Amino acid sequence: MKLRSALLAAAAANILVAGTAGAATAHKPRHKAPAGNQQLQAQVKALQEEVEALRSEIGAQKTSQVATQAQVESTNSALQATRTEVQAVQTQVAATPPVTKEQVNTQIASAIDKEHHNSKLYFKGITITPGGYLELAGIYRQHFQGNDISSSFSIPFPNNRASHTSEGRFSARQSRLSFLAEGAVNPHVQLGMYGEFDFQGGAQTANSNQSNSYNPRIRTLYGTIDWNEGDHGWHLLAGQNWSLLTTNAKGIVPRAELTPPQIDAQYVPGFAWARQPGIRLAGDFLDHKLWIAVAAENPQTTFAGTVPPNVTNNQQAGSGFDAANTLSLNHLPDGIAKVAYDTHIAGNAVHVEGFGLVRSFDAHLNGAGNNTATGYGYGGSIVAQIVPGVLDAQFSGIGGKGIGRYGSAGLPDVTFSADGQIHPLNEFMLLGGATLHATKMLDVYAFAGEEQENRKVLSGGTYGVGLPTANNSGCFIEGGACAGNTRRIRQLTAGFWEKLYQGSYGRAQVGIQYSYTQRQLFAGVGGMPQVSQNMGFLSFRYYPF
């Protein structure tokens, strides 16, 4: 302001001088201004411009001061908000328990695992997931049966001399290797391939004398195509997999088959299953809750009773098979249809399914053509979360004619009458069990199962299964006669799995299983004998993937 006043005063003084000089020279002509007056006017104009520039600069300074003040106020507000946030964090930290050294190490290990470990492999756009485990199992049986990790439920009676001694062995043959390969053709189409292998194959050269040279075998090996269309989809499977009638935990999805969790590789009597080649088409609807599937699967037939001399029902295995085995005569695959539904009841997940089975049995009447019979089965299962994350339960049942080979106990499918006609056997299977997830590291389970066939007496009591004339009088006498057919197999089993380690380097666990099994014969001469078997299993497993 002082500078502006001084400039204005100087300008006024210059104007005054200019006016005086003009009066003194008034006698001169007005058409030509003196040079000094022109110079004075130029100076005044320059001073006026300078004054205006100073006014503009002062206005800009005021505007800058206002903006700076607003910025200061904004910074103060942000600072106050930060102080409030810091106080809230300090309050939260004060209320949070101190982090232990073990927790810090766990977090560090998890970060390292994410950074340096990857459970999948990638090749030309295909994602490959390895799997499997190594197992050392210990097996104990009260009565010697000569079985490895897969039990035979045809328990020997005391007439069998070997049954008077117990059985104990180690086995690593249930160790398993698997892989899953997946590739997305586009957002709606995905291709997949899955293979799973163990070492329970037993060629004629395999033995337990020295090298224990047991060979690998296929458990499952199949390919899939999935077409997903939002709330529904279609799924094609071709290859060797669990039979469609095997209980699923969810939908009708490969690798979601729900097997009892015990160590014994033959599972529990009453559990219906098979692993065999076939082709399957499934569709899911209602936002993937309703599933419908049909399948054609490889046929085989098991026989019981006397086979008439004019009947050919088996053929010695040919190319690609072990010549010591035989194959049943079959020309049509087993047909299976299944419906499954997933829902929630009171917040608990529930899976329900039902299925139907149609089978064809064949034989040749020597010189008189072929003989064919039809078998069928029907059943279902329910899987439910009794307490989510804590207790799961399952129940399944199947009934029908000619369904024996789909049961764990392996009861026969059919028998013959004297004229060579095939007669499927009536049978039912039941299984129930529960698994308690006691802790994150401990699972405890218990199951009960049963398989039972009906008597079939044919041709005046000379053919069939469960003949009343069968001699059971020596079943409990060493070396005695015990000719009856098996009527029923029952089992109670329980056990647990304890995880010893689970983290960046896989999972290690130990399991113990105990089972009590009963075998009952059809009533014959000498009564309806029954024998039992106590078995125990111990398993150490390491899952590296």
Coordinates of C-alpha atoms in Angstrom, one line a residue:
M1 CA 0.0 0.0 0.0
K2 CA 2.8 2.4 0.8
L3 CA 4.5 1.7 -2.5
R4 CA 1.2 2.3 -4.4
S5 CA 0.7 5.7 -2.5
A6 CA 4.3 6.8 -3.4
L7 CA 3.7 5.9 -7.0
L8 CA 0.5 7.8 -7.2
A9 CA 2.1 10.9 -5.5
A10 CA 4.9 10.9 -8.0
A11 CA 2.5 10.6 -10.8
A12 CA 0.5 13.5 -9.5
A13 CA 3.6 15.6 -9.1
N14 CA 4.7 14.9 -12.6
I15 CA 1.3 15.9 -13.9
L16 CA 1.4 19.1 -11.9
V17 CA 4.9 20.0 -13.4
A18 CA 3.6 19.1 -16.8
G19 CA 0.7 21.4 -16.4
T20 CA 2.9 24.4 -15.2
A21 CA 5.2 23.8 -18.1
G22 CA 2.3 23.8 -20.5
A23 CA 1.0 27.2 -19.2
A24 CA 4.5 28.8 -19.5
T25 CA 4.5 27.9 -23.2
A26 CA 1.0 28.7 -24.1
H27 CA 2.0 31.3 -26.6
K28 CA 3.3 28.5 -28.8
P29 CA 1.1 26.8 -31.4
R30 CA -1.0 23.8 -29.9
H31 CA -0.6 21.6 -32.9
K32 CA 2.8 20.5 -31.8
A33 CA 3.4 19.4 -28.2
P34 CA 6.7 20.1 -26.7
A35 CA 9.0 17.1 -26.5
G36 CA 9.2 17.4 -22.7
N37 CA 5.4 17.2 -22.3
Q38 CA 5.3 14.1 -24.5
Q39 CA 8.0 12.4 -22.5
L40 CA 6.1 13.3 -19.3
Q41 CA 2.8 11.7 -20.6
A42 CA 4.7 8.6 -21.5
Q43 CA 6.1 8.3 -18.0
V44 CA 2.6 8.8 -16.5
K45 CA 1.2 6.1 -18.8
A46 CA 4.1 3.7 -17.8
L47 CA 3.5 4.5 -14.1
Q48 CA -0.2 3.8 -14.6
E49 CA 0.5 0.4 -16.2
E50 CA 3.0 -0.4 -13.4
V51 CA 0.3 0.5 -10.9
E52 CA -2.2 -1.9 -12.6
A53 CA 0.4 -4.7 -12.6
L54 CA 1.0 -4.2 -8.9
R55 CA -2.7 -4.3 -8.3
S56 CA -2.9 -7.6 -10.2
E57 CA 0.0 -9.1 -8.3
I58 CA -1.5 -8.0 -5.0
G59 CA -4.8 -9.7 -6.0
A60 CA -3.0 -12.9 -6.9
Q61 CA -1.3 -12.9 -3.6
K62 CA -4.6 -12.6 -1.8
T63 CA -6.0 -15.5 -3.8
S64 CA -2.9 -17.6 -3.0
Q65 CA -3.3 -16.7 0.7
V66 CA -6.9 -17.9 0.6
A67 CA -6.0 -21.2 -1.2
T68 CA -3.1 -21.8 1.3
Q69 CA -5.4 -21.2 4.2
A70 CA -7.9 -23.8 2.8
Q71 CA -5.1 -26.3 2.3
V72 CA -3.9 -25.8 5.8
E73 CA -7.5 -26.4 7.1
S74 CA -7.7 -29.5 5.0
T75 CA -4.4 -30.8 6.3
N76 CA -5.5 -30.2 9.8
S77 CA -8.7 -32.2 9.2
A78 CA -6.8 -35.1 7.7
L79 CA -4.3 -35.0 10.6
Q80 CA -7.2 -35.1 13.1
A81 CA -8.7 -38.1 11.2
T82 CA -5.4 -39.8 11.3
R83 CA -5.0 -39.2 15.0
T84 CA -8.5 -40.7 15.5
E85 CA -7.6 -43.8 13.4
V86 CA -4.3 -44.2 15.3
Q87 CA -6.2 -44.1 18.6
A88 CA -8.7 -46.7 17.3
V89 CA -5.8 -49.0 16.2
Q90 CA -4.0 -48.5 19.5
T91 CA -7.2 -49.5 21.3
Q92 CA -7.6 -52.6 19.1
V93 CA -4.0 -53.6 19.6
A94 CA -4.4 -53.2 23.3
A95 CA -7.4 -55.6 23.2
T96 CA -5.6 -58.1 21.0
P97 CA -3.7 -61.0 22.7
P98 CA 0.0 -60.9 22.0
V99 CA 1.2 -62.9 19.0
T100 CA 3.3 -65.9 19.9
K101 CA 6.5 -66.9 18.3
E102 CA 4.8 -70.0 16.9
Q103 CA 2.1 -67.9 15.2
V104 CA 4.8 -65.7 13.6
N105 CA 6.7 -68.8 12.4
T106 CA 3.4 -70.2 11.0
Q107 CA 2.7 -67.0 9.1
I108 CA 6.2 -66.9 7.7
A109 CA 6.0 -70.5 6.6
S110 CA 2.7 -69.8 4.9
A111 CA 4.1 -66.9 3.1
I112 CA 7.1 -68.9 1.9
D113 CA 4.8 -71.7 0.8
K114 CA 2.8 -69.3 -1.3
E115 CA 5.9 -67.7 -2.8
H116 CA 7.9 -70.9 -3.5
H117 CA 5.5 -73.8 -3.6
N118 CA 2.8 -74.6 -6.1
S119 CA 0.6 -77.7 -5.9
K120 CA 0.0 -77.6 -9.6
L121 CA 2.0 -78.0 -12.8
Y122 CA 1.3 -76.1 -16.1
F123 CA 2.0 -77.5 -19.6
K124 CA 0.8 -76.0 -22.8
G125 CA -2.3 -74.5 -21.2
I126 CA -3.1 -77.7 -19.2
T127 CA -3.2 -77.7 -15.4
I128 CA -1.8 -80.9 -13.9
T129 CA -2.4 -81.7 -10.2
P130 CA -0.5 -84.6 -8.8
G131 CA -1.8 -86.7 -5.9
G132 CA -1.5 -89.9 -3.9
Y133 CA 0.1 -91.1 -0.7
L134 CA 2.6 -93.6 0.7
E135 CA 1.3 -96.1 3.2
L136 CA 2.8 -98.7 5.5
A137 CA -0.1 -100.8 6.9
G138 CA -0.1 -103.4 9.6
I139 CA -2.7 -106.2 9.4
Y140 CA -4.0 -108.6 12.1
R141 CA -6.7 -111.2 11.7
Q142 CA -7.8 -113.6 14.4
H143 CA -8.2 -116.5 11.8
F144 CA -5.7 -116.9 9.0
Q145 CA -7.2 -116.1 5.6
G146 CA -4.1 -115.2 3.5
N147 CA -5.4 -111.8 2.5
D148 CA -3.4 -108.6 2.0
I149 CA -4.9 -105.2 2.7
S150 CA -8.2 -106.1 1.0
S151 CA -10.1 -108.5 3.2
S152 CA -12.1 -111.5 2.0
F153 CA -15.3 -111.8 4.1
S154 CA -15.5 -115.5 3.5
I155 CA -14.3 -116.2 7.0
P156 CA -13.0 -119.8 7.5
F157 CA -14.7 -122.1 9.9
P158 CA -12.7 -124.2 12.4
N159 CA -12.9 -127.2 10.0
N160 CA -10.2 -125.2 8.0
R161 CA -6.9 -126.1 9.8
A162 CA -5.3 -122.7 8.9
S163 CA -8.1 -120.9 10.7
H164 CA -6.6 -122.1 14.0
T165 CA -3.8 -119.6 13.7
S166 CA -3.9 -115.9 13.5
E167 CA -2.6 -113.7 10.6
G168 CA -0.2 -110.8 10.8
R169 CA 1.6 -108.9 8.0
F170 CA 2.9 -105.6 6.8
S171 CA 1.9 -104.1 3.4
A172 CA 2.7 -101.1 1.4
R173 CA 0.6 -102.1 -1.6
Q174 CA -2.2 -99.6 -0.9
S175 CA 0.2 -96.8 -1.6
R176 CA -1.3 -94.7 -4.3
L177 CA -0.3 -92.3 -7.2
S178 CA -2.7 -90.0 -9.1
F179 CA -2.9 -87.1 -11.4
L180 CA -5.5 -84.8 -12.7
A181 CA -5.1 -82.9 -16.0
E182 CA -7.5 -80.1 -16.9
G183 CA -7.8 -77.7 -19.8
A184 CA -10.4 -75.0 -20.6
V185 CA -11.3 -74.9 -24.3
N186 CA -13.4 -71.8 -23.7
P187 CA -15.4 -70.4 -20.8
H188 CA -18.1 -73.0 -21.3
V189 CA -16.2 -76.2 -22.2
Q190 CA -13.6 -78.0 -20.1
L191 CA -11.6 -81.2 -20.8
G192 CA -10.2 -83.4 -18.1
M193 CA -8.3 -86.6 -17.5
Y194 CA -7.8 -88.4 -14.2
G195 CA -5.8 -91.5 -13.3
E196 CA -5.3 -93.3 -10.0
F197 CA -3.0 -96.3 -9.4
D198 CA -2.0 -98.5 -6.6
F199 CA 0.1 -101.7 -6.2
Q200 CA -2.5 -104.3 -5.4
G201 CA -2.0 -106.1 -8.7
G202 CA -0.8 -109.7 -8.2
A203 CA 0.7 -111.4 -11.2
Q204 CA 1.6 -115.1 -11.0
T205 CA 5.3 -114.1 -10.5
A206 CA 4.5 -111.9 -7.5
N207 CA 5.1 -113.3 -4.0
S208 CA 6.1 -112.3 -0.5
N209 CA 9.2 -114.5 -0.3
Q210 CA 11.9 -111.9 -1.1
S211 CA 11.4 -109.1 -3.6
N212 CA 7.7 -108.6 -3.0
S213 CA 7.4 -107.8 -6.6
Y214 CA 3.8 -106.8 -6.8
N215 CA 2.7 -104.9 -9.9
P216 CA 0.8 -101.6 -10.2
R217 CA -2.8 -101.6 -11.2
I218 CA -5.5 -99.2 -12.5
R219 CA -8.0 -98.0 -9.9
T220 CA -9.5 -95.3 -12.1
L221 CA -8.4 -93.9 -15.5
Y222 CA -10.9 -91.8 -17.4
G223 CA -11.5 -88.6 -19.5
T224 CA -14.3 -86.0 -19.1
I225 CA -15.9 -83.3 -21.1
D226 CA -18.0 -80.7 -19.2
W227 CA -20.3 -78.2 -20.9
N228 CA -21.4 -75.6 -18.4
E229 CA -24.2 -73.2 -19.3
G230 CA -24.7 -71.0 -16.3
D231 CA -27.3 -72.7 -14.0
H232 CA -27.0 -76.1 -15.7
G233 CA -24.6 -78.3 -17.5
W234 CA -23.8 -81.6 -19.3
H235 CA -21.0 -84.0 -18.3
L236 CA -19.6 -86.9 -20.3
L237 CA -17.2 -89.5 -18.7
A238 CA -15.5 -92.4 -20.5
G239 CA -13.0 -94.8 -19.1
Q240 CA -12.6 -96.8 -15.8
N241 CA -14.2 -95.2 -12.8
W242 CA -16.3 -95.9 -9.8
S243 CA -19.6 -97.4 -10.8
L244 CA -22.5 -94.9 -11.1
L245 CA -24.4 -96.7 -8.3
T246 CA -21.6 -95.8 -5.8
T247 CA -22.7 -93.2 -3.3
N248 CA -21.6 -89.6 -4.0
A249 CA -21.1 -86.9 -1.5
K250 CA -22.3 -84.2 -3.8
G251 CA -24.1 -84.3 -7.1
I252 CA -22.9 -86.9 -9.6
V253 CA -19.4 -85.7 -9.8
P254 CA -16.3 -87.7 -10.5
R255 CA -13.9 -87.9 -7.5
A256 CA -16.8 -87.1 -5.1
E257 CA -17.5 -90.8 -4.4
L258 CA -18.1 -91.3 -0.7
T259 CA -16.3 -94.4 0.5
P260 CA -16.1 -95.5 4.1
P261 CA -12.9 -94.0 5.6
Q262 CA -11.4 -97.2 7.0
I263 CA -8.0 -98.8 6.2
D264 CA -9.3 -102.1 4.9
A265 CA -9.3 -101.7 1.1
Q266 CA -12.3 -104.0 0.7
Y267 CA -14.4 -101.4 2.6
V268 CA -17.4 -102.5 4.6
P269 CA -20.1 -105.2 3.8
G270 CA -23.2 -103.4 2.6
F271 CA -21.2 -100.8 0.7
A272 CA -22.3 -101.1 -3.0
W273 CA -19.5 -100.3 -5.5
A274 CA -17.4 -101.3 -8.4
R275 CA -14.5 -99.8 -10.4
Q276 CA -14.9 -100.7 -14.0
P277 CA -14.8 -99.4 -17.6
G278 CA -17.9 -97.6 -18.9
I279 CA -19.4 -94.5 -20.4
R280 CA -21.6 -92.0 -18.6
L281 CA -23.7 -89.0 -19.4
A282 CA -24.9 -86.7 -16.6
G283 CA -26.9 -83.4 -16.6
D284 CA -27.3 -81.0 -13.8
F285 CA -30.2 -78.6 -13.4
L286 CA -31.8 -76.1 -11.0
D287 CA -28.6 -74.2 -10.4
H288 CA -26.6 -77.5 -10.1
K289 CA -28.9 -79.0 -7.4
L290 CA -30.6 -81.7 -9.4
W291 CA -28.5 -84.3 -11.2
I292 CA -29.6 -87.0 -13.6
A293 CA -27.2 -89.6 -15.2
V294 CA -27.2 -92.8 -17.2
A295 CA -24.3 -95.2 -17.7
A296 CA -23.3 -98.4 -19.6
E297 CA -20.7 -100.3 -17.6
N298 CA -18.6 -103.4 -18.1
P299 CA -20.5 -106.7 -17.2
Q300 CA -19.2 -109.7 -15.3
T301 CA -21.2 -112.5 -13.6
T302 CA -20.4 -114.5 -10.4
F303 CA -22.0 -117.9 -9.9
A304 CA -22.9 -120.2 -7.1
G305 CA -24.2 -123.7 -6.8
T306 CA -23.8 -126.6 -9.1
V307 CA -23.3 -125.8 -12.8
P308 CA -25.0 -128.5 -15.0
P309 CA -22.6 -130.4 -17.2
N310 CA -24.3 -129.2 -20.4
V311 CA -23.8 -125.5 -19.6
T312 CA -20.8 -123.3 -20.5
N313 CA -20.9 -120.2 -18.3
N314 CA -17.2 -119.3 -18.2
Q315 CA -14.3 -119.2 -20.7
Q316 CA -10.6 -119.3 -20.0
A317 CA -9.1 -115.8 -20.3
G318 CA -7.5 -115.0 -23.6
S319 CA -5.2 -112.4 -25.0
G320 CA -4.5 -109.5 -22.6
F321 CA -5.6 -111.5 -19.5
D322 CA -4.0 -113.8 -17.1
A323 CA -4.6 -117.3 -18.4
A324 CA -5.2 -118.6 -14.9
N325 CA -8.5 -116.5 -14.8
T326 CA -11.8 -117.1 -16.4
L327 CA -14.3 -114.6 -17.9
S328 CA -18.1 -115.0 -17.7
L329 CA -20.1 -115.1 -20.9
N330 CA -21.7 -111.6 -21.3
H331 CA -22.8 -109.7 -24.4
L332 CA -24.6 -106.7 -22.9
P333 CA -23.3 -104.0 -20.5
D334 CA -24.8 -103.3 -17.2
G335 CA -27.2 -100.3 -17.4
I336 CA -27.5 -97.8 -14.6
A337 CA -29.6 -94.7 -14.1
K338 CA -29.3 -92.3 -11.2
V339 CA -30.9 -89.2 -9.8
A340 CA -29.3 -87.0 -7.1
Y341 CA -30.4 -83.9 -5.3
D342 CA -28.5 -81.5 -3.0
T343 CA -30.3 -79.2 -0.6
H344 CA -30.0 -77.7 2.9
I345 CA -32.3 -78.5 5.9
A346 CA -32.1 -76.1 8.8
G347 CA -28.7 -74.9 7.5
N348 CA -27.3 -78.5 7.2
A349 CA -26.2 -79.9 3.8
V350 CA -28.1 -82.9 2.7
H351 CA -27.5 -85.1 -0.4
V352 CA -30.1 -87.7 -1.5
E353 CA -29.9 -90.1 -4.4
G354 CA -31.7 -93.0 -6.0
F355 CA -30.7 -95.4 -8.7
G356 CA -31.8 -98.4 -10.8
L357 CA -29.7 -101.2 -12.3
V358 CA -30.4 -103.6 -15.1
R359 CA -28.2 -106.6 -15.9
S360 CA -28.1 -109.4 -18.5
F361 CA -26.7 -112.9 -17.7
D362 CA -25.6 -115.3 -20.3
A363 CA -24.7 -119.0 -20.7
H364 CA -24.5 -121.5 -23.5
L365 CA -26.5 -124.8 -23.4
N366 CA -24.2 -127.2 -25.2
G367 CA -25.9 -128.2 -28.5
A368 CA -29.1 -126.3 -27.6
G369 CA -28.4 -122.6 -28.0
N370 CA -27.9 -119.8 -25.6
N371 CA -29.6 -119.0 -22.3
T372 CA -30.2 -115.5 -21.0
A373 CA -31.7 -114.0 -17.9
T374 CA -32.2 -110.5 -16.6
G375 CA -31.4 -109.1 -13.2
Y376 CA -32.2 -105.8 -11.7
G377 CA -31.4 -103.7 -8.6
Y378 CA -32.7 -100.5 -7.0
G379 CA -31.6 -98.4 -4.1
G380 CA -30.4 -95.1 -2.8
S381 CA -28.5 -93.2 -0.1
I382 CA -28.7 -90.2 2.0
V383 CA -25.7 -88.2 3.2
A384 CA -26.2 -85.5 5.8
Q385 CA -24.4 -83.0 8.0
I386 CA -25.8 -83.7 11.4
V387 CA -23.7 -80.9 12.9
P388 CA -21.9 -78.9 10.2
G389 CA -18.2 -79.3 10.4
V390 CA -18.5 -81.7 13.3
L391 CA -20.6 -84.8 12.6
D392 CA -21.5 -86.3 9.2
A393 CA -23.7 -89.4 8.7
Q394 CA -24.6 -91.6 5.8
F395 CA -27.0 -94.4 5.0
S396 CA -27.5 -96.5 1.9
G397 CA -29.4 -99.6 0.8
I398 CA -29.9 -101.7 -2.3
G399 CA -32.1 -104.6 -3.2
G400 CA -32.8 -106.7 -6.2
K401 CA -31.9 -109.9 -8.1
G402 CA -28.4 -110.7 -9.4
I403 CA -26.6 -107.8 -7.7
G404 CA -24.1 -109.7 -5.7
R405 CA -20.9 -108.6 -7.3
Y406 CA -21.6 -105.0 -6.5
G407 CA -21.4 -105.6 -2.8
S408 CA -18.2 -105.6 -0.8
A409 CA -18.9 -109.1 0.5
G410 CA -19.0 -110.4 -3.1
L411 CA -21.9 -112.8 -2.8
P412 CA -22.9 -114.5 -6.0
D413 CA -25.2 -113.1 -8.7
V414 CA -26.9 -116.2 -10.1
T415 CA -27.3 -120.0 -9.9
F416 CA -28.5 -122.7 -12.3
S417 CA -31.3 -125.3 -12.4
A418 CA -30.8 -128.8 -13.8
D419 CA -32.1 -127.7 -17.2
G420 CA -29.3 -125.1 -17.5
Q421 CA -31.6 -122.1 -16.9
I422 CA -30.1 -119.1 -15.2
H423 CA -31.7 -117.9 -11.9
P424 CA -30.6 -114.5 -10.4
L425 CA -30.4 -114.5 -6.6
N426 CA -32.4 -112.1 -4.4
E427 CA -30.2 -110.0 -2.2
F428 CA -30.2 -106.8 -0.1
M429 CA -27.3 -104.7 1.2
L430 CA -27.5 -102.1 4.0
L431 CA -24.8 -99.7 5.3
G432 CA -24.9 -97.0 7.9
G433 CA -22.2 -94.9 9.5
A434 CA -21.0 -91.6 10.9
T435 CA -17.8 -89.6 11.1
L436 CA -17.0 -87.3 13.9
H437 CA -14.5 -84.5 13.2
A438 CA -13.4 -84.2 16.8
T439 CA -10.7 -81.7 16.1
K440 CA -9.0 -80.2 13.1
M441 CA -6.5 -83.0 13.4
L442 CA -8.7 -86.0 14.5
D443 CA -11.5 -87.9 12.8
V444 CA -13.3 -90.8 14.5
Y445 CA -15.7 -93.1 12.5
A446 CA -18.0 -96.0 13.1
F447 CA -19.9 -98.1 10.4
A448 CA -22.2 -101.1 10.3
G449 CA -23.1 -103.1 7.2
E450 CA -24.8 -106.2 6.1
E451 CA -25.3 -108.3 2.9
Q452 CA -27.8 -111.1 2.8
E453 CA -29.1 -113.5 0.1
N454 CA -32.3 -115.5 -0.1
R455 CA -32.3 -119.2 -0.5
K456 CA -32.9 -120.6 -4.0
V457 CA -33.7 -124.3 -4.2
L458 CA -34.2 -125.7 -7.7
S459 CA -34.8 -129.0 -9.5
G460 CA -36.1 -130.9 -6.5
G461 CA -33.4 -129.7 -4.1
T462 CA -30.4 -130.8 -6.1
Y463 CA -29.5 -127.4 -7.6
G464 CA -29.5 -123.9 -6.4
V465 CA -28.1 -122.0 -3.3
G466 CA -28.8 -122.7 0.3
L467 CA -29.8 -126.3 -0.1
P468 CA -31.3 -127.9 3.1
T469 CA -29.3 -131.0 2.3
A470 CA -25.9 -129.3 2.6
N471 CA -23.8 -131.0 5.2
N472 CA -22.8 -128.4 7.9
S473 CA -22.2 -131.0 10.6
G474 CA -18.4 -130.7 10.6
C475 CA -18.0 -126.9 10.4
F476 CA -16.5 -126.7 13.9
I477 CA -14.5 -129.9 13.7
E478 CA -11.0 -129.7 12.3
G479 CA -11.0 -131.3 8.9
G480 CA -14.8 -131.8 9.1
A481 CA -17.5 -131.3 6.4
C482 CA -18.9 -127.8 6.0
A483 CA -20.6 -127.5 2.6
G484 CA -23.2 -124.8 3.2
N485 CA -23.4 -121.6 1.1
T486 CA -23.0 -118.2 2.7
R487 CA -26.3 -116.6 3.7
R488 CA -25.2 -113.4 5.4
I489 CA -22.2 -111.2 6.1
R490 CA -22.3 -108.6 8.8
Q491 CA -19.6 -106.2 10.1
L492 CA -19.2 -103.6 12.8
T493 CA -16.1 -101.4 12.3
A494 CA -14.7 -98.3 14.0
G495 CA -11.4 -96.4 13.9
F496 CA -9.8 -93.0 13.8
W497 CA -7.4 -90.9 11.7
E498 CA -5.0 -88.6 13.6
K499 CA -3.0 -86.0 11.5
L500 CA 0.5 -85.8 12.8
Y501 CA 1.4 -82.9 10.5
Q502 CA -0.4 -80.7 8.0
G503 CA 1.3 -77.8 6.4
S504 CA 3.5 -76.6 3.5
Y505 CA 5.1 -80.1 3.1
G506 CA 2.0 -82.1 2.8
R507 CA 0.2 -84.2 5.4
A508 CA 1.3 -87.1 7.6
Q509 CA -1.3 -89.2 9.5
V510 CA -1.8 -92.4 11.5
G511 CA -4.9 -94.5 11.6
I512 CA -6.2 -97.5 13.6
Q513 CA -9.2 -99.6 12.6
Y514 CA -10.9 -102.5 14.4
S515 CA -13.6 -104.6 12.8
Y516 CA -15.8 -107.5 14.0
T517 CA -17.3 -109.6 11.1
Q518 CA -19.8 -112.4 11.2
R519 CA -20.4 -115.0 8.5
Q520 CA -23.5 -117.2 8.6
L521 CA -24.4 -120.2 6.4
F522 CA -27.8 -121.3 5.2
A523 CA -29.4 -123.9 7.4
G524 CA -28.5 -127.4 6.4
V525 CA -27.7 -130.7 8.0
G526 CA -26.1 -129.8 11.3
G527 CA -27.9 -126.4 11.6
M528 CA -27.1 -122.8 10.6
P529 CA -23.5 -122.3 11.7
Q530 CA -21.9 -118.9 12.1
V531 CA -18.3 -117.8 12.6
S532 CA -16.7 -114.5 13.5
Q533 CA -13.5 -112.7 12.7
N534 CA -11.7 -110.0 14.7
M535 CA -9.4 -107.8 12.5
G536 CA -7.2 -104.9 13.3
F537 CA -5.4 -102.5 11.0
L538 CA -2.7 -99.8 11.6
S539 CA -1.7 -97.3 8.9
F540 CA 1.0 -94.7 8.5
R541 CA 0.4 -92.4 5.5
Y542 CA 2.2 -89.5 4.0
Y543 CA 0.5 -87.3 1.5
P544 CA 3.2 -85.1 -0.2
F545 CA 0.8 -83.3 -2.6

